[in-house]
Coordinates of C-alpha atoms and ligand atoms in Angstrom, one line a residue:
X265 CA 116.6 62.2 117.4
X266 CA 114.0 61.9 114.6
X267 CA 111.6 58.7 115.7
X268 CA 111.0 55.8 113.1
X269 CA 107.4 55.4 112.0
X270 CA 106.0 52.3 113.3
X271 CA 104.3 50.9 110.0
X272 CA 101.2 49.3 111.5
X273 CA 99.4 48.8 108.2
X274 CA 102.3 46.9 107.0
X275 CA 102.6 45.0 109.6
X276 CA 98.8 44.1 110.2
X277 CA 98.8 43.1 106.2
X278 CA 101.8 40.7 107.3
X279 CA 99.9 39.6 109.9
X280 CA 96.6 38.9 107.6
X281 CA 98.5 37.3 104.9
X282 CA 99.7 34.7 107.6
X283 CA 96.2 33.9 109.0
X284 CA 94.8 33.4 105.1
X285 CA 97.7 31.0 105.0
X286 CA 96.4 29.2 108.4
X287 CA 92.8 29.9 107.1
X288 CA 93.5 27.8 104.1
X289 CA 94.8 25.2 106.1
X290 CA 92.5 24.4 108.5
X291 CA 90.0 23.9 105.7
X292 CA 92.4 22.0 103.8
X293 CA 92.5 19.6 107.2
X294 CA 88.9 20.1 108.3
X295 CA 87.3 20.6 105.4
X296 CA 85.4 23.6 106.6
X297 CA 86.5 27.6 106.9
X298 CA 87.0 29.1 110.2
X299 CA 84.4 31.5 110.7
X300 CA 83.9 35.1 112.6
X301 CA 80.1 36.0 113.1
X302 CA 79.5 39.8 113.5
X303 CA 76.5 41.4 115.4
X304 CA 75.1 44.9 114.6
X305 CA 73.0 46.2 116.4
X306 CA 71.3 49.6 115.9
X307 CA 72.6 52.3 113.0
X308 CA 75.7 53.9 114.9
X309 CA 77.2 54.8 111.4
X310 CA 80.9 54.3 113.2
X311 CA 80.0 51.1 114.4
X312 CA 78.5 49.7 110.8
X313 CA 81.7 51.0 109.3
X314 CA 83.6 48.7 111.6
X315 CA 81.4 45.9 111.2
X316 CA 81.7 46.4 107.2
X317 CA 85.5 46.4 107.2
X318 CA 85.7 43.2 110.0
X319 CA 83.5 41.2 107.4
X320 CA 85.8 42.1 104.7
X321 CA 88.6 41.7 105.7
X322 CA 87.5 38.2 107.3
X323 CA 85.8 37.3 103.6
X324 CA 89.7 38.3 102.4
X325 CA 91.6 36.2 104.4
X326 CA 89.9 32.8 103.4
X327 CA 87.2 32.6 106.4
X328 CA 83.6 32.4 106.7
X329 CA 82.2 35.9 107.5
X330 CA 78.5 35.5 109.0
X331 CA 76.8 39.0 109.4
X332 CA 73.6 40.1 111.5
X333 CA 72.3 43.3 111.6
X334 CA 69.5 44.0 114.4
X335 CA 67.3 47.3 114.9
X336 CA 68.0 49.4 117.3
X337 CA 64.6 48.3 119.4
X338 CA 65.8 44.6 119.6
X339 CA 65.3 44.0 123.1
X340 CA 68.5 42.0 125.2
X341 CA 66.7 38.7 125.5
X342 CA 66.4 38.7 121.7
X343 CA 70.2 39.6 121.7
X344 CA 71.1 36.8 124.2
X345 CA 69.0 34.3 122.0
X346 CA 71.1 35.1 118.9
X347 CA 73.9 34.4 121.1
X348 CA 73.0 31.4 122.2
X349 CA 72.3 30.9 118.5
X350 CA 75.6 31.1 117.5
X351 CA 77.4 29.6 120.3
X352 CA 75.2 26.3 119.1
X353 CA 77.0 27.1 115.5
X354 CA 79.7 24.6 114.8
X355 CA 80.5 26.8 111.8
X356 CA 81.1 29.9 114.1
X357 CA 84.4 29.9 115.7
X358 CA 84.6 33.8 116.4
X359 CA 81.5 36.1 118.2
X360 CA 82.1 39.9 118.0
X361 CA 79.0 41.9 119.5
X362 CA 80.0 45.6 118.2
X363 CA 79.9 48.1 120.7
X364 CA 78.4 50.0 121.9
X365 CA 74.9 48.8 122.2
X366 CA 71.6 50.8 123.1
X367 CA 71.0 51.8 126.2
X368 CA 68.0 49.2 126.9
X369 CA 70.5 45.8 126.4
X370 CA 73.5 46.0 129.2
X371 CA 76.7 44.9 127.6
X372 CA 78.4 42.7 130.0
X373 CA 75.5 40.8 130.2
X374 CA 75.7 40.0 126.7
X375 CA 79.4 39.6 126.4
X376 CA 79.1 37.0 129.7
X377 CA 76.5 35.1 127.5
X378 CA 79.2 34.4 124.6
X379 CA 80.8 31.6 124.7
X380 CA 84.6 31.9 126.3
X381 CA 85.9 29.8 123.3
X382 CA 84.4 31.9 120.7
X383 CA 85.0 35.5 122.5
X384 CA 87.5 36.4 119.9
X385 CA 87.1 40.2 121.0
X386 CA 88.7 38.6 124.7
X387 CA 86.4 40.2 126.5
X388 CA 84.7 37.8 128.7
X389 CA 85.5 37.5 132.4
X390 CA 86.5 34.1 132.1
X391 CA 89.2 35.2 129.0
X392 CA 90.1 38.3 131.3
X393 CA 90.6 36.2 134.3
X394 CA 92.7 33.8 131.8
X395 CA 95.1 36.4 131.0
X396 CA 95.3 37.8 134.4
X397 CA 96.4 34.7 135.5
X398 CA 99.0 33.7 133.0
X399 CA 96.5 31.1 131.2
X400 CA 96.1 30.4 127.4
X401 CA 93.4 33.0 126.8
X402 CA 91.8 34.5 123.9
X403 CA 93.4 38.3 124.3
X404 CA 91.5 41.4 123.2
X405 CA 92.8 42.6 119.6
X406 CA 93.5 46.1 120.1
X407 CA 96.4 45.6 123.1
X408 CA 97.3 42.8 121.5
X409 CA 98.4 44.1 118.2
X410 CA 100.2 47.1 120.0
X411 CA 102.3 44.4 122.1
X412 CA 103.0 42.5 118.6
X413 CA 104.3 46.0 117.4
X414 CA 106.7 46.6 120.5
X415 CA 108.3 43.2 120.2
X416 CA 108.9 43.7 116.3
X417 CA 110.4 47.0 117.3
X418 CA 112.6 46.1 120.4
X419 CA 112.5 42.1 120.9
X420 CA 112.5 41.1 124.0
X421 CA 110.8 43.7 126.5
X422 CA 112.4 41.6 130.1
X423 CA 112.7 44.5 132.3
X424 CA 112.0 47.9 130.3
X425 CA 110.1 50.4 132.3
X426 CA 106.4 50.6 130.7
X427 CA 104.0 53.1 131.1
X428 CA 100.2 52.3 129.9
X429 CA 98.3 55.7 130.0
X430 CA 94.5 54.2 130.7
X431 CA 93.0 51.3 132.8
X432 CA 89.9 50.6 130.3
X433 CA 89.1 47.0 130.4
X434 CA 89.3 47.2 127.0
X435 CA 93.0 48.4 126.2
X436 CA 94.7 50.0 129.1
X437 CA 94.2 46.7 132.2
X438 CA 94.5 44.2 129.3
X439 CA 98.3 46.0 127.9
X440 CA 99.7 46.0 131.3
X441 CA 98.7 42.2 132.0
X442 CA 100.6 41.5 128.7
X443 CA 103.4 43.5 129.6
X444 CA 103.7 42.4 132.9
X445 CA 103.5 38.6 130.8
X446 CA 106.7 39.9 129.0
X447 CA 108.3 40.6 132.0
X448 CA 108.3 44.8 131.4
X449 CA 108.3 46.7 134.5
X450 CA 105.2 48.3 134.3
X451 CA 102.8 50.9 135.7
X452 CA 99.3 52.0 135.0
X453 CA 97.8 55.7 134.6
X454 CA 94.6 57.2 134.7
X455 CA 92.8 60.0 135.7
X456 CA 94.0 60.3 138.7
X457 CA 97.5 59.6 138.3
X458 CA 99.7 62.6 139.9
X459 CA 102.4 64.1 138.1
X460 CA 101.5 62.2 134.5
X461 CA 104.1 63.8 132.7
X462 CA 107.0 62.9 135.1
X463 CA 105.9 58.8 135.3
X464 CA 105.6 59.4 131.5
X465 CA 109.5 60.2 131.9
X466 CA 110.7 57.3 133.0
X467 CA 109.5 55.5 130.6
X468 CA 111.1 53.5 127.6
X469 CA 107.6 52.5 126.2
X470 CA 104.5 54.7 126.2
X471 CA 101.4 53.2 125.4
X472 CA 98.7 56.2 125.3
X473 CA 95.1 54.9 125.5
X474 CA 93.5 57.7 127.0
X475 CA 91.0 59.6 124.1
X476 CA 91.9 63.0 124.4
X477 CA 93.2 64.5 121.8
X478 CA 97.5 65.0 121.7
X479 CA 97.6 65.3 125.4
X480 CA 100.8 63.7 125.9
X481 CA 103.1 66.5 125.1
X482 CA 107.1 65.9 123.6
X483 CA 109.0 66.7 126.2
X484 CA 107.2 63.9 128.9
X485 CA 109.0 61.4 126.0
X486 CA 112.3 59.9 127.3
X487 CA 115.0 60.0 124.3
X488 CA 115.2 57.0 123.1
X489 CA 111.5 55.9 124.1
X490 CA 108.7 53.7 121.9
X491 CA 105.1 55.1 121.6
X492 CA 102.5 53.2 120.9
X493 CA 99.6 55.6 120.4
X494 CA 96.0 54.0 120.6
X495 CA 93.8 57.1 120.9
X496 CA 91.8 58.0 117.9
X497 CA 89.9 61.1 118.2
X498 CA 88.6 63.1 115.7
X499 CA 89.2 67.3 115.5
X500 CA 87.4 70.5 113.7
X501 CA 90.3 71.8 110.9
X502 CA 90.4 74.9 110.6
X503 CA 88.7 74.3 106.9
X504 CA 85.7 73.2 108.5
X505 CA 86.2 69.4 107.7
X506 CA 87.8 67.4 110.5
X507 CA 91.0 65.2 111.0
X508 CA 91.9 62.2 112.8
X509 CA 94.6 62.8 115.8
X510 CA 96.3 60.2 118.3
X511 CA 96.7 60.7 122.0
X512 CA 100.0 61.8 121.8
X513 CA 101.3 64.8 120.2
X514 CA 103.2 63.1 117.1
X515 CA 105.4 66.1 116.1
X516 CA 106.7 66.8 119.7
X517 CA 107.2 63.3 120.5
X518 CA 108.8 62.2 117.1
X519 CA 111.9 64.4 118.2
X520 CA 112.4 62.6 121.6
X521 CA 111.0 58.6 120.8
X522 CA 113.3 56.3 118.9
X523 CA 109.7 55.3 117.3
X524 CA 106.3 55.9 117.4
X525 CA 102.8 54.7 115.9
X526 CA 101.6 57.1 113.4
X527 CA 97.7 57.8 114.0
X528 CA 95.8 56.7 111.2
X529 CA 97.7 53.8 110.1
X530 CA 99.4 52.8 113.7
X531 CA 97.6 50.7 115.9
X532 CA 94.0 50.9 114.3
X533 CA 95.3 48.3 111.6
X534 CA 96.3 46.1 113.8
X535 CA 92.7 45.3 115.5
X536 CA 91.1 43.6 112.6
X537 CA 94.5 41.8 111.7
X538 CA 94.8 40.4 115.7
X539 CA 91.0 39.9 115.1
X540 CA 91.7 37.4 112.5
X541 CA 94.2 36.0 114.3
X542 CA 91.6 35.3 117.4
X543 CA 89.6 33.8 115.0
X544 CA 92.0 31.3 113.7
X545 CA 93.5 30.2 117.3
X546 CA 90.1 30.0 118.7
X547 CA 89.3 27.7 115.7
X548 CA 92.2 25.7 116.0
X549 CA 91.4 25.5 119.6
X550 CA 87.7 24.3 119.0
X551 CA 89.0 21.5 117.1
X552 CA 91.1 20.4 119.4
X553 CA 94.4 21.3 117.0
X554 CA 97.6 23.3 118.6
X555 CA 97.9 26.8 118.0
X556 CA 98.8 27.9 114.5
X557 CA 102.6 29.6 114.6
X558 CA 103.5 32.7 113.5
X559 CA 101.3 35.1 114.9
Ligands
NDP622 P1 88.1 54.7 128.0 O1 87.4 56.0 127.9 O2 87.4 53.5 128.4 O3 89.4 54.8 129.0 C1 90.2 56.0 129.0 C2 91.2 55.9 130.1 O4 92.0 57.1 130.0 C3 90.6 55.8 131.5 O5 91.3 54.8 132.2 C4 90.8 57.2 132.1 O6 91.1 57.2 133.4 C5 92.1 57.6 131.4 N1 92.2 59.1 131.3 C6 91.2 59.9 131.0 N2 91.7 61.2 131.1 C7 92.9 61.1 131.6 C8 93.9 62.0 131.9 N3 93.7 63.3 131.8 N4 95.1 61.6 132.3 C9 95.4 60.3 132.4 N5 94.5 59.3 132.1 C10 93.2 59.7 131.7 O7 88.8 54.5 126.6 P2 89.4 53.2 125.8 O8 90.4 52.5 126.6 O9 88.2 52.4 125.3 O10 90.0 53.9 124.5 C11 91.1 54.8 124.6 C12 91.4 55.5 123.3 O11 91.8 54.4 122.4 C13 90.2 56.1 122.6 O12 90.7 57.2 121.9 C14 89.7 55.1 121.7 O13 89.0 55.7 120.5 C15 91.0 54.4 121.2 N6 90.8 53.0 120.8 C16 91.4 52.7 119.6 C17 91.3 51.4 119.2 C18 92.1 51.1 117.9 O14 91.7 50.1 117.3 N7 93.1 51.8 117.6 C19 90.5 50.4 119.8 C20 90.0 50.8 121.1 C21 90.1 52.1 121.5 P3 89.9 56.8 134.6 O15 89.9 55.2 134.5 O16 90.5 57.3 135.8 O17 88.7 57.4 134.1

């Protein structure tokens, strides 16, 4: 079997096209933009790059794109103030704090300080505890887009076998919540999960969130299987420049899967377009309007 390629940049400029459309609507009813207010902090070159291409692509989907850029000595009360700032902001429906941040502010402190209504990056306790619990909750992007993905491929996922490689808070616990929401059967690796490559067997989707480069080999793919790879990592070529590779061996497993995420242009495109979308609902949500439809 020879796997379709999951076009994710197609599908994240669907995606984005749909949120201008609810973009331009809520200002036509409100008579304001949604908006999405970025934090920088420090000069991780990565990190600015993200930042950069969030703002864009928020500017190019009709919405309000509010950017702060902090030194990499601001301290965490000066963090938590801007914050606080911008929770107080009736222009600012959307709070993304990039990550990482320097080793003086701690993180979760600052993502606890955002207000729950504007934490379009879904990280907040109270947005985790949401989703664990089957409430409306603003959902991290990443997961997210790779569930939007899955459905487009196989509709309904009621009692497929799933197989998340990685617990982070930040992909792995949130996929198998939203799995587990879609009624999937569905089980959670790590580290110290025995015998990887036979619980990746079993499985008729593979989501791979692990950041090691190509670890999951071919053969653990079951014919027939979806991959949804989220790793990015980044390897010496033998030229001396360096290319991007997924966390799961593409060739090997593009002879087993019946589709598969390429890695660039799988998954990464979809976490600014589900950004967006956060951004929107949490909007629509602010202004006490029901959800926009269609993504
Ligand atoms: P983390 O480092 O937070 O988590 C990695 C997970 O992988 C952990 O749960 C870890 O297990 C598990 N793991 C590590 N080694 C193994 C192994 N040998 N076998 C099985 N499981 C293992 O990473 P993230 O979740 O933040 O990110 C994962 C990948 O996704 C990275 O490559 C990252 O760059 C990429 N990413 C891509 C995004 C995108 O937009 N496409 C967005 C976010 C992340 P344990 O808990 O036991 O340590």
């Amino acid at each position: 079997m020879t796997a379709t390629i999951i076009d994710g940049k197609a599908a994240a400029a669907g995606v984005r096209a749909r949120v201008a459309e609810i973009a331009a609507d809520f200002a036509k009813r409100t008579g304001r933009q949604p908006g999405l207010a970025t934090v920088l902090v420090g000069e991780d070159p990565a990190s600015a790059v993200y930042v950069r291409s969030k703002g864009k692509a928020t500017s190019e989907a009709g919405m309000a794109s509010f950017s702060h850029k902090l030194p990499d000595t601001t301290s965490e009360a000066e963090l938590l103030a801007l914050v606080d700032q911008l929770n107080r902001d009736d222009a600012v429906d959307g709070i993304l704090v990039q990550l990482p941040l320097p080793p003086q502010i701690d993180a979760s402190r600052v993502i606890a300080e955002i207000d729950p209504a504007k934490d379009v990056d879904g990280f907040h306790p109270v947005n985790a505890g949401r989703l664990a619990t089957g409430l409306e909750a603003l959902v991290p992007c990443t997961p997210y887009g790779c569930l939007y993905l899955l459905k487009q491929q196989l509709g309904s996922l009621a009692g497929r076998e799933a197989v998340v490689i990685g617990r982070s808070n930040i992909v792995g616990k949130p996929m198998a919540l939203l799995l587990i929401g879609e009624s999937a059967t569905v089980t959670v690796a790590h580290s110290r999960t025995k015998d990887l490559p036979d619980v990746v067997r079993r499985a008729d989707i593979v989501v791979a969130a692990v950041g090691r480069p190509e670890m999951v080999k071919g053969d653990w793919i079951k014919p027939g299987a979806v991959v949804i790879d989220v790793g990015i990592n980044r390897i010496p070529t033998d030229d001396g420049k360096s290319r991007l590779v997924g966390d799961v061996d593409f060739a090997g497993a593009s002879e087993n899967a019946a589709a598969i995420t390429p890695v660039p242009g799988g998954v990464g495109p979809m976490t600014i377009a589900m950004l967006l979308r956060n951004t929107v609902v949490a909007a629509h949500r602010r202004a006490a309007m029901p959800d926009p439809e269609g993504v």
